[in-house]
Amino acid sequence: MSTDPAAQPRRLAFLATNTGWGGSEELWSAAAAVLAGDGHSVTILKANIDFGEPRIARLRELGCRFVDLRALPFVPARGLAWAVKHLWVLSYAVKALRLWWGLRGARPDLVILSQGHNSDGLFLGKRMQRFGLPYAMIMQKATELYWPYDDSVADLRDLYDGAKACWFVSEHNRRLTEEQLGMALDRASVVRNPFLVPWRREEGWPDDRNGIRLACVGRLFPAEKGQDLVLRVLARDKWRARPVSVTFFGSGKHEHALRRTAVHLGLESVDFAGFAREPAAIWSDHHGLLLPSRAEGLPLVLVEAMLCGRVPIVTDVAGASEVVTDSVNGFLASAPTEDRVDEAMERAWARRAEWRSIGDRAAADIRRLVPSDPARVMADLILEQAGALPAWAEPGRRAA
């Protein structure tokens, strides 16, 4: 650690709203690992902590303190889980009590509230505010599909207004949140999620002599991820006749329904490969990404596919158009509908002989838009807000 008083160890707390693990957990957890590795005191407050998750295990190795918001000392975990599942009032009471206990023990200089959606941290955020602690917020998604209810807008406005910084993963998400709240967020800026593929690109192109292989990567949740659109498009006669296949990577509560839909439509060109812990392995034998999302932030898988030089075919949702230039380094479907996805796939198919060069362009472009170490950038921004670093600005990043 530096001997500069402005860079002395800080006490930091990460309050994550998601109860599971997904792409929205990568940014806060990676930044927390950097900060803990640098000698700062880090406390993690999250419900349903899974110590078998590799990111959590790494944070544990680094000496981070954990507070499970759905666990109580001396209370059997199974019994408590049943109670909070069936008694929603008890669930909220346990979370509030554990949050109070965790923050009281951590006494952080700064709390980082990480939200999967731009409003799902309201309950925890309002209780966090009562401690009078400085806090900043990370927002991983905002969508036109979900608007805050009228009776919560005032509290949400107050939560955002009190934050030292509001970090969004796309400019679209920042702008939409301002519209939904009806207020300007003067301390907002755009940050990038860490990616799980190497920054240094390995050259090479999968063998395409037997057809084009597309990967659709994401939680199996059609309402937001749009996997149903892919199945309907592939059921059209022209796609049945073409050497194109799609592999679905991911898990979720709708896996069996999607499998049944594929069988019902008589599709032989799709496969369900489950959750992939090594994203780079996906791109070793797939030529492009097919992502028909209805709601996103800036998809981590989109950045990873482009870094690996693969062709993205994605819906123009959230931050996609901030990194994909249509027909230049990928293909944008103008809306998350069956016809628009089909139209984008058709344009991509017509230029399939150029896919390798389009992928090369994607790889070069994304490296100009995303820093090589987003976790370090995020950690430095956090320390800046905690008073440990002087203000700085990376080229291409909006100042907070």
CSV table of C-alpha atoms in Angstrom, one decimal:
chain,number,residue,atom,x,y,z
A,1,MET,CA,0.0,0.0,0.0
A,2,SER,CA,1.1,3.6,-0.6
A,3,THR,CA,2.3,5.7,2.3
A,4,ASP,CA,0.3,8.6,0.9
A,5,PRO,CA,-2.4,9.4,3.5
A,6,ALA,CA,-4.9,9.8,0.6
A,7,ALA,CA,-4.3,6.2,-0.3
A,8,GLN,CA,-4.4,4.5,3.1
A,9,PRO,CA,-6.6,1.4,3.6
A,10,ARG,CA,-10.3,2.0,3.5
A,11,ARG,CA,-13.3,0.2,4.9
A,12,LEU,CA,-15.7,-0.7,2.0
A,13,ALA,CA,-19.0,-2.6,1.9
A,14,PHE,CA,-20.7,-4.1,-1.1
A,15,LEU,CA,-24.4,-4.5,-0.9
A,16,ALA,CA,-25.7,-6.7,-3.7
A,17,THR,CA,-29.4,-7.1,-4.4
A,18,ASN,CA,-29.4,-10.2,-6.5
A,19,THR,CA,-30.2,-13.4,-4.6
A,20,GLY,CA,-28.4,-15.7,-7.2
A,21,TRP,CA,-25.4,-15.3,-9.3
A,22,GLY,CA,-25.2,-14.0,-12.9
A,23,GLY,CA,-23.6,-11.5,-15.1
A,24,SER,CA,-24.7,-8.6,-12.9
A,25,GLU,CA,-22.5,-9.9,-10.1
A,26,GLU,CA,-19.3,-9.8,-12.1
A,27,LEU,CA,-18.5,-6.0,-11.7
A,28,TRP,CA,-18.9,-5.6,-8.0
A,29,SER,CA,-17.2,-8.9,-7.1
A,30,ALA,CA,-14.3,-8.2,-9.4
A,31,ALA,CA,-13.8,-4.7,-8.0
A,32,ALA,CA,-14.1,-6.1,-4.5
A,33,ALA,CA,-11.4,-8.6,-5.2
A,34,VAL,CA,-9.0,-5.9,-6.5
A,35,LEU,CA,-9.7,-3.7,-3.5
A,36,ALA,CA,-9.2,-6.6,-1.0
A,37,GLY,CA,-6.0,-7.6,-2.8
A,38,ASP,CA,-4.8,-4.1,-2.4
A,39,GLY,CA,-5.2,-4.3,1.4
A,40,HIS,CA,-8.6,-2.5,1.9
A,41,SER,CA,-11.1,-3.9,4.3
A,42,VAL,CA,-14.1,-5.4,2.3
A,43,THR,CA,-17.4,-6.6,3.6
A,44,ILE,CA,-19.9,-8.4,1.3
A,45,LEU,CA,-23.7,-8.1,2.2
A,46,LYS,CA,-25.8,-10.4,0.0
A,47,ALA,CA,-28.6,-12.9,0.3
A,48,ASN,CA,-28.1,-16.6,-0.3
A,49,ILE,CA,-24.3,-16.5,-0.4
A,50,ASP,CA,-22.9,-19.5,-2.2
A,51,PHE,CA,-19.4,-20.2,-1.0
A,52,GLY,CA,-19.0,-22.7,-3.8
A,53,GLU,CA,-19.2,-19.9,-6.4
A,54,PRO,CA,-15.6,-19.3,-7.6
A,55,ARG,CA,-15.9,-15.5,-7.3
A,56,ILE,CA,-17.2,-15.8,-3.7
A,57,ALA,CA,-14.5,-18.3,-2.9
A,58,ARG,CA,-11.8,-16.0,-4.2
A,59,LEU,CA,-13.2,-13.1,-2.1
A,60,ARG,CA,-13.1,-15.4,1.0
A,61,GLU,CA,-9.5,-16.2,0.3
A,62,LEU,CA,-8.7,-12.5,0.2
A,63,GLY,CA,-10.1,-12.1,3.7
A,64,CYS,CA,-13.4,-10.4,2.9
A,65,ARG,CA,-16.1,-10.5,5.6
A,66,PHE,CA,-19.5,-11.9,4.6
A,67,VAL,CA,-23.0,-11.2,5.8
A,68,ASP,CA,-25.7,-13.3,4.4
A,69,LEU,CA,-28.9,-11.3,4.4
A,70,ARG,CA,-31.1,-14.4,4.6
A,71,ALA,CA,-29.3,-16.1,7.4
A,72,LEU,CA,-29.5,-15.7,11.2
A,73,PRO,CA,-26.9,-16.9,13.7
A,74,PHE,CA,-28.0,-20.0,15.7
A,75,VAL,CA,-31.1,-20.5,13.4
A,76,PRO,CA,-31.0,-23.6,11.2
A,77,ALA,CA,-30.6,-22.6,7.6
A,78,ARG,CA,-33.2,-25.0,6.2
A,79,GLY,CA,-35.9,-23.9,8.7
A,80,LEU,CA,-35.2,-20.2,8.1
A,81,ALA,CA,-35.2,-20.7,4.3
A,82,TRP,CA,-38.7,-22.3,4.5
A,83,ALA,CA,-40.0,-19.5,6.8
A,84,VAL,CA,-38.8,-16.6,4.6
A,85,LYS,CA,-40.0,-18.3,1.5
A,86,HIS,CA,-43.6,-18.5,2.8
A,87,LEU,CA,-43.7,-15.4,5.1
A,88,TRP,CA,-42.7,-12.4,3.0
A,89,VAL,CA,-42.9,-10.1,6.1
A,90,LEU,CA,-40.3,-12.3,7.9
A,91,SER,CA,-38.1,-12.2,4.8
A,92,TYR,CA,-38.0,-8.5,4.8
A,93,ALA,CA,-37.5,-8.3,8.5
A,94,VAL,CA,-34.5,-10.7,8.4
A,95,LYS,CA,-32.9,-8.7,5.6
A,96,ALA,CA,-33.3,-5.5,7.5
A,97,LEU,CA,-31.9,-6.9,10.7
A,98,ARG,CA,-28.9,-8.5,9.0
A,99,LEU,CA,-28.2,-5.3,7.0
A,100,TRP,CA,-28.3,-3.3,10.3
A,101,TRP,CA,-26.0,-5.8,12.0
A,102,GLY,CA,-23.6,-6.0,9.0
A,103,LEU,CA,-23.2,-2.3,8.5
A,104,ARG,CA,-22.9,-1.6,12.2
A,105,GLY,CA,-20.0,-4.1,12.4
A,106,ALA,CA,-18.3,-3.0,9.2
A,107,ARG,CA,-18.5,0.8,9.8
A,108,PRO,CA,-17.6,1.3,6.1
A,109,ASP,CA,-16.2,4.6,4.7
A,110,LEU,CA,-18.4,3.9,1.6
A,111,VAL,CA,-21.2,1.4,0.7
A,112,ILE,CA,-21.5,0.3,-2.9
A,113,LEU,CA,-25.1,-0.7,-3.7
A,114,SER,CA,-25.1,-3.0,-6.7
A,115,GLN,CA,-28.5,-3.5,-8.4
A,116,GLY,CA,-29.4,-6.0,-11.0
A,117,HIS,CA,-32.1,-3.6,-12.1
A,118,ASN,CA,-32.3,0.1,-11.6
A,119,SER,CA,-34.9,-0.2,-8.9
A,120,ASP,CA,-34.6,-3.6,-7.2
A,121,GLY,CA,-32.4,-2.2,-4.4
A,122,LEU,CA,-35.0,0.2,-3.0
A,123,PHE,CA,-35.8,-1.7,0.1
A,124,LEU,CA,-32.2,-2.3,1.1
A,125,GLY,CA,-31.1,1.1,-0.1
A,126,LYS,CA,-33.6,3.0,2.0
A,127,ARG,CA,-32.5,1.1,5.1
A,128,MET,CA,-28.9,1.7,4.2
A,129,GLN,CA,-29.6,5.4,4.0
A,130,ARG,CA,-30.7,5.5,7.6
A,131,PHE,CA,-27.1,4.9,8.7
A,132,GLY,CA,-26.1,8.2,7.2
A,133,LEU,CA,-23.1,6.4,5.4
A,134,PRO,CA,-21.8,7.7,2.1
A,135,TYR,CA,-22.8,5.4,-0.7
A,136,ALA,CA,-22.5,4.9,-4.5
A,137,MET,CA,-24.7,2.8,-6.8
A,138,ILE,CA,-24.1,0.4,-9.7
A,139,MET,CA,-27.0,-0.3,-12.1
A,140,GLN,CA,-26.7,-3.3,-14.4
A,141,LYS,CA,-30.0,-3.0,-16.3
A,142,ALA,CA,-32.8,-0.6,-17.1
A,143,THR,CA,-35.6,-1.5,-19.5
A,144,GLU,CA,-38.7,-0.1,-21.0
A,145,LEU,CA,-40.5,-3.3,-19.9
A,146,TYR,CA,-40.3,-2.4,-16.2
A,147,TRP,CA,-41.2,1.1,-14.8
A,148,PRO,CA,-41.2,2.0,-11.1
A,149,TYR,CA,-44.6,2.2,-9.5
A,150,ASP,CA,-45.9,5.7,-8.6
A,151,ASP,CA,-45.8,5.0,-4.9
A,152,SER,CA,-42.0,4.2,-5.1
A,153,VAL,CA,-40.8,6.9,-7.3
A,154,ALA,CA,-40.3,9.5,-4.6
A,155,ASP,CA,-38.1,7.1,-2.6
A,156,LEU,CA,-36.2,6.1,-5.6
A,157,ARG,CA,-35.5,9.7,-6.5
A,158,ASP,CA,-34.2,10.3,-3.0
A,159,LEU,CA,-32.0,7.2,-3.2
A,160,TYR,CA,-30.4,8.3,-6.4
A,161,ASP,CA,-30.1,11.9,-5.4
A,162,GLY,CA,-28.2,10.9,-2.2
A,163,ALA,CA,-25.6,8.8,-4.0
A,164,LYS,CA,-22.1,10.1,-4.3
A,165,ALA,CA,-22.0,8.4,-7.8
A,166,CYS,CA,-24.3,6.4,-10.0
A,167,TRP,CA,-22.6,4.0,-12.3
A,168,PHE,CA,-24.4,2.5,-15.3
A,169,VAL,CA,-23.2,-0.1,-17.8
A,170,SER,CA,-24.6,1.7,-20.8
A,171,GLU,CA,-25.6,5.2,-21.8
A,172,HIS,CA,-29.1,3.9,-22.7
A,173,ASN,CA,-29.6,2.7,-19.1
A,174,ARG,CA,-28.5,6.0,-17.7
A,175,ARG,CA,-30.8,8.0,-20.0
A,176,LEU,CA,-33.8,5.7,-19.5
A,177,THR,CA,-33.4,5.8,-15.7
A,178,GLU,CA,-33.4,9.6,-15.8
A,179,GLU,CA,-36.6,9.4,-17.8
A,180,GLN,CA,-38.3,6.9,-15.5
A,181,LEU,CA,-37.4,9.0,-12.4
A,182,GLY,CA,-38.0,12.3,-14.1
A,183,MET,CA,-34.7,13.8,-12.9
A,184,ALA,CA,-31.2,14.5,-14.2
A,185,LEU,CA,-28.5,12.3,-12.6
A,186,ASP,CA,-25.6,14.8,-12.5
A,187,ARG,CA,-23.3,12.3,-10.7
A,188,ALA,CA,-23.9,9.5,-13.3
A,189,SER,CA,-21.3,7.9,-15.5
A,190,VAL,CA,-20.9,4.8,-17.7
A,191,VAL,CA,-18.6,1.9,-16.6
A,192,ARG,CA,-17.8,-1.4,-18.2
A,193,ASN,CA,-18.3,-4.9,-16.9
A,194,PRO,CA,-15.3,-7.2,-16.6
A,195,PHE,CA,-15.2,-9.9,-19.2
A,196,LEU,CA,-14.3,-13.6,-18.9
A,197,VAL,CA,-12.2,-14.0,-22.0
A,198,PRO,CA,-8.6,-13.1,-22.6
A,199,TRP,CA,-7.9,-9.5,-23.6
A,200,ARG,CA,-5.2,-10.7,-25.9
A,201,ARG,CA,-7.0,-12.2,-28.8
A,202,GLU,CA,-6.1,-15.6,-30.2
A,203,GLU,CA,-6.3,-15.6,-33.9
A,204,GLY,CA,-8.2,-18.3,-35.7
A,205,TRP,CA,-11.6,-19.1,-37.2
A,206,PRO,CA,-13.7,-22.2,-36.5
A,207,ASP,CA,-14.1,-24.5,-39.5
A,208,ASP,CA,-17.3,-23.5,-41.3
A,209,ARG,CA,-17.3,-26.0,-44.1
A,210,ASN,CA,-20.1,-28.0,-42.5
A,211,GLY,CA,-22.2,-24.9,-41.7
A,212,ILE,CA,-22.5,-21.9,-39.5
A,213,ARG,CA,-22.8,-22.4,-35.7
A,214,LEU,CA,-24.3,-19.6,-33.6
A,215,ALA,CA,-24.3,-19.4,-29.9
A,216,CYS,CA,-27.2,-17.9,-27.9
A,217,VAL,CA,-25.8,-17.2,-24.4
A,218,GLY,CA,-27.7,-16.1,-21.4
A,219,ARG,CA,-30.1,-17.0,-18.6
A,220,LEU,CA,-32.9,-19.2,-20.0
A,221,PHE,CA,-35.6,-16.5,-19.4
A,222,PRO,CA,-37.5,-15.8,-22.6
A,223,ALA,CA,-39.3,-12.7,-21.2
A,224,GLU,CA,-36.0,-10.8,-21.3
A,225,LYS,CA,-33.6,-12.9,-23.2
A,226,GLY,CA,-35.9,-13.8,-26.2
A,227,GLN,CA,-34.9,-17.4,-26.8
A,228,ASP,CA,-38.4,-18.1,-28.0
A,229,LEU,CA,-37.8,-15.7,-31.0
A,230,VAL,CA,-34.8,-17.8,-32.1
A,231,LEU,CA,-36.9,-21.0,-32.0
A,232,ARG,CA,-39.7,-19.5,-34.1
A,233,VAL,CA,-37.3,-18.0,-36.7
A,234,LEU,CA,-35.4,-21.3,-37.0
A,235,ALA,CA,-38.8,-23.0,-37.6
A,236,ARG,CA,-39.2,-21.1,-40.9
A,237,ASP,CA,-38.7,-23.2,-44.0
A,238,LYS,CA,-35.7,-21.2,-45.3
A,239,TRP,CA,-33.8,-21.7,-42.1
A,240,ARG,CA,-34.7,-25.4,-41.8
A,241,ALA,CA,-33.1,-25.8,-45.2
A,242,ARG,CA,-29.8,-24.0,-44.4
A,243,PRO,CA,-26.7,-25.4,-42.7
A,244,VAL,CA,-27.2,-23.2,-39.6
A,245,SER,CA,-27.4,-24.4,-36.0
A,246,VAL,CA,-27.8,-22.6,-32.7
A,247,THR,CA,-26.5,-23.7,-29.3
A,248,PHE,CA,-28.2,-22.3,-26.2
A,249,PHE,CA,-25.8,-21.8,-23.4
A,250,GLY,CA,-27.2,-21.0,-19.9
A,251,SER,CA,-29.6,-22.3,-17.3
A,252,GLY,CA,-32.8,-21.1,-15.8
A,253,LYS,CA,-36.4,-21.9,-14.8
A,254,HIS,CA,-37.6,-22.0,-18.4
A,255,GLU,CA,-35.2,-24.6,-19.8
A,256,HIS,CA,-37.7,-27.4,-20.0
A,257,ALA,CA,-40.3,-25.1,-21.6
A,258,LEU,CA,-37.8,-24.0,-24.2
A,259,ARG,CA,-36.7,-27.6,-24.9
A,260,ARG,CA,-40.4,-28.6,-25.3
A,261,THR,CA,-40.9,-25.7,-27.7
A,262,ALA,CA,-38.0,-26.9,-29.8
A,263,VAL,CA,-39.4,-30.4,-29.9
A,264,HIS,CA,-42.9,-29.1,-30.7
A,265,LEU,CA,-41.5,-27.1,-33.6
A,266,GLY,CA,-39.6,-30.1,-34.9
A,267,LEU,CA,-36.2,-28.4,-34.7
A,268,GLU,CA,-33.1,-30.5,-35.2
A,269,SER,CA,-30.7,-27.5,-35.5
A,270,VAL,CA,-30.7,-26.5,-31.9
A,271,ASP,CA,-28.9,-27.8,-28.8
A,272,PHE,CA,-29.0,-26.9,-25.1
A,273,ALA,CA,-25.5,-27.1,-23.7
A,274,GLY,CA,-26.1,-25.8,-20.1
A,275,PHE,CA,-24.1,-23.2,-18.2
A,276,ALA,CA,-20.6,-22.5,-19.6
A,277,ARG,CA,-18.0,-21.6,-17.0
A,278,GLU,CA,-15.4,-21.0,-19.6
A,279,PRO,CA,-16.8,-18.5,-22.1
A,280,ALA,CA,-13.7,-18.6,-24.3
A,281,ALA,CA,-14.5,-22.2,-25.0
A,282,ILE,CA,-17.8,-21.2,-26.6
A,283,TRP,CA,-16.1,-19.1,-29.2
A,284,SER,CA,-13.5,-21.7,-30.1
A,285,ASP,CA,-16.2,-23.5,-32.2
A,286,HIS,CA,-19.0,-21.0,-32.8
A,287,HIS,CA,-18.9,-18.4,-35.5
A,288,GLY,CA,-21.3,-15.8,-34.1
A,289,LEU,CA,-23.5,-14.7,-31.3
A,290,LEU,CA,-27.3,-14.6,-31.7
A,291,LEU,CA,-28.8,-12.5,-28.9
A,292,PRO,CA,-32.5,-11.6,-29.4
A,293,SER,CA,-32.9,-9.9,-26.0
A,294,ARG,CA,-35.9,-7.9,-25.0
A,295,ALA,CA,-34.1,-6.3,-22.0
A,296,GLU,CA,-30.4,-5.8,-21.2
A,297,GLY,CA,-27.8,-3.4,-19.8
A,298,LEU,CA,-24.8,-4.0,-22.0
A,299,PRO,CA,-24.6,-7.8,-22.4
A,300,LEU,CA,-21.3,-9.2,-21.1
A,301,VAL,CA,-21.6,-12.0,-23.6
A,302,LEU,CA,-21.7,-9.4,-26.5
A,303,VAL,CA,-18.4,-7.8,-25.4
A,304,GLU,CA,-16.9,-11.3,-25.0
A,305,ALA,CA,-18.0,-12.5,-28.4
A,306,MET,CA,-16.6,-9.3,-30.0
A,307,LEU,CA,-13.3,-9.6,-28.1
A,308,CYS,CA,-13.0,-13.1,-29.6
A,309,GLY,CA,-13.6,-11.9,-33.1
A,310,ARG,CA,-17.0,-13.4,-33.6
A,311,VAL,CA,-20.0,-11.9,-35.4
A,312,PRO,CA,-22.8,-10.5,-33.2
A,313,ILE,CA,-26.4,-10.6,-34.4
A,314,VAL,CA,-28.3,-8.8,-31.7
A,315,THR,CA,-31.4,-6.8,-31.0
A,316,ASP,CA,-31.1,-3.0,-30.8
A,317,VAL,CA,-31.9,-3.1,-27.1
A,318,ALA,CA,-30.2,-1.1,-24.3
A,319,GLY,CA,-26.5,-0.6,-25.0
A,320,ALA,CA,-26.1,-2.9,-28.0
A,321,SER,CA,-25.9,-0.1,-30.5
A,322,GLU,CA,-23.3,1.6,-28.4
A,323,VAL,CA,-20.8,-1.1,-29.4
A,324,VAL,CA,-22.3,-2.7,-32.6
A,325,THR,CA,-22.5,-0.7,-35.8
A,326,ASP,CA,-25.0,-2.3,-38.0
A,327,SER,CA,-23.6,-4.1,-41.0
A,328,VAL,CA,-20.1,-3.0,-40.1
A,329,ASN,CA,-19.0,-5.0,-37.1
A,330,GLY,CA,-22.2,-6.9,-36.6
A,331,PHE,CA,-25.9,-6.9,-37.3
A,332,LEU,CA,-28.7,-5.2,-35.4
A,333,ALA,CA,-32.3,-6.4,-35.4
A,334,SER,CA,-34.3,-3.2,-35.1
A,335,ALA,CA,-36.8,-4.7,-32.6
A,336,PRO,CA,-37.1,-7.9,-30.5
A,337,THR,CA,-39.7,-9.4,-32.8
A,338,GLU,CA,-39.7,-12.6,-34.9
A,339,ASP,CA,-39.6,-10.7,-38.2
A,340,ARG,CA,-36.9,-8.2,-37.2
A,341,VAL,CA,-34.6,-11.0,-35.9
A,342,ASP,CA,-35.2,-13.0,-39.1
A,343,GLU,CA,-34.4,-9.9,-41.2
A,344,ALA,CA,-31.1,-9.3,-39.3
A,345,MET,CA,-30.1,-13.0,-39.6
A,346,GLU,CA,-30.9,-12.9,-43.3
A,347,ARG,CA,-28.6,-9.9,-43.9
A,348,ALA,CA,-25.9,-11.7,-41.9
A,349,TRP,CA,-26.4,-14.9,-43.9
A,350,ALA,CA,-26.1,-13.0,-47.2
A,351,ARG,CA,-22.6,-11.8,-46.1
A,352,ARG,CA,-21.4,-15.1,-44.5
A,353,ALA,CA,-18.3,-15.1,-46.8
A,354,GLU,CA,-17.2,-11.9,-45.0
A,355,TRP,CA,-17.8,-13.1,-41.4
A,356,ARG,CA,-14.2,-13.5,-40.5
A,357,SER,CA,-13.3,-10.0,-41.5
A,358,ILE,CA,-16.5,-8.6,-39.8
A,359,GLY,CA,-15.4,-10.5,-36.7
A,360,ASP,CA,-11.9,-8.9,-37.0
A,361,ARG,CA,-13.5,-5.5,-37.1
A,362,ALA,CA,-15.6,-6.3,-34.1
A,363,ALA,CA,-12.5,-7.3,-32.1
A,364,ALA,CA,-10.7,-4.1,-33.0
A,365,ASP,CA,-13.7,-1.8,-32.3
A,366,ILE,CA,-14.6,-3.3,-28.9
A,367,ARG,CA,-11.0,-2.8,-27.7
A,368,ARG,CA,-11.4,0.9,-28.3
A,369,LEU,CA,-14.6,1.0,-26.3
A,370,VAL,CA,-13.8,-1.2,-23.3
A,371,PRO,CA,-10.8,-0.9,-21.0
A,372,SER,CA,-8.5,-3.9,-20.7
A,373,ASP,CA,-9.0,-4.1,-16.9
A,374,PRO,CA,-12.6,-2.9,-16.0
A,375,ALA,CA,-12.3,-4.3,-12.5
A,376,ARG,CA,-9.3,-2.0,-11.8
A,377,VAL,CA,-11.1,1.0,-13.3
A,378,MET,CA,-14.1,0.3,-11.1
A,379,ALA,CA,-11.9,-0.1,-8.0
A,380,ASP,CA,-10.2,3.2,-8.6
A,381,LEU,CA,-13.6,4.9,-9.1
A,382,ILE,CA,-14.7,3.5,-5.8
A,383,LEU,CA,-11.6,4.7,-4.0
A,384,GLU,CA,-12.0,8.1,-5.7
A,385,GLN,CA,-15.4,8.4,-4.1
A,386,ALA,CA,-14.1,7.1,-0.8
A,387,GLY,CA,-11.6,9.9,-0.8
A,388,ALA,CA,-8.6,7.8,-1.3
A,389,LEU,CA,-7.7,8.9,-4.9
A,390,PRO,CA,-7.6,12.2,-6.7
A,391,ALA,CA,-10.1,12.7,-9.4
A,392,TRP,CA,-9.0,11.3,-12.8
A,393,ALA,CA,-10.7,10.4,-16.0
A,394,GLU,CA,-9.9,7.7,-18.5
A,395,PRO,CA,-10.1,8.7,-22.2
A,396,GLY,CA,-13.6,8.0,-23.5
A,397,ARG,CA,-15.2,7.8,-20.0
A,398,ARG,CA,-17.7,10.4,-18.9
A,399,ALA,CA,-16.6,12.2,-15.8
A,400,ALA,CA,-18.9,11.6,-12.8
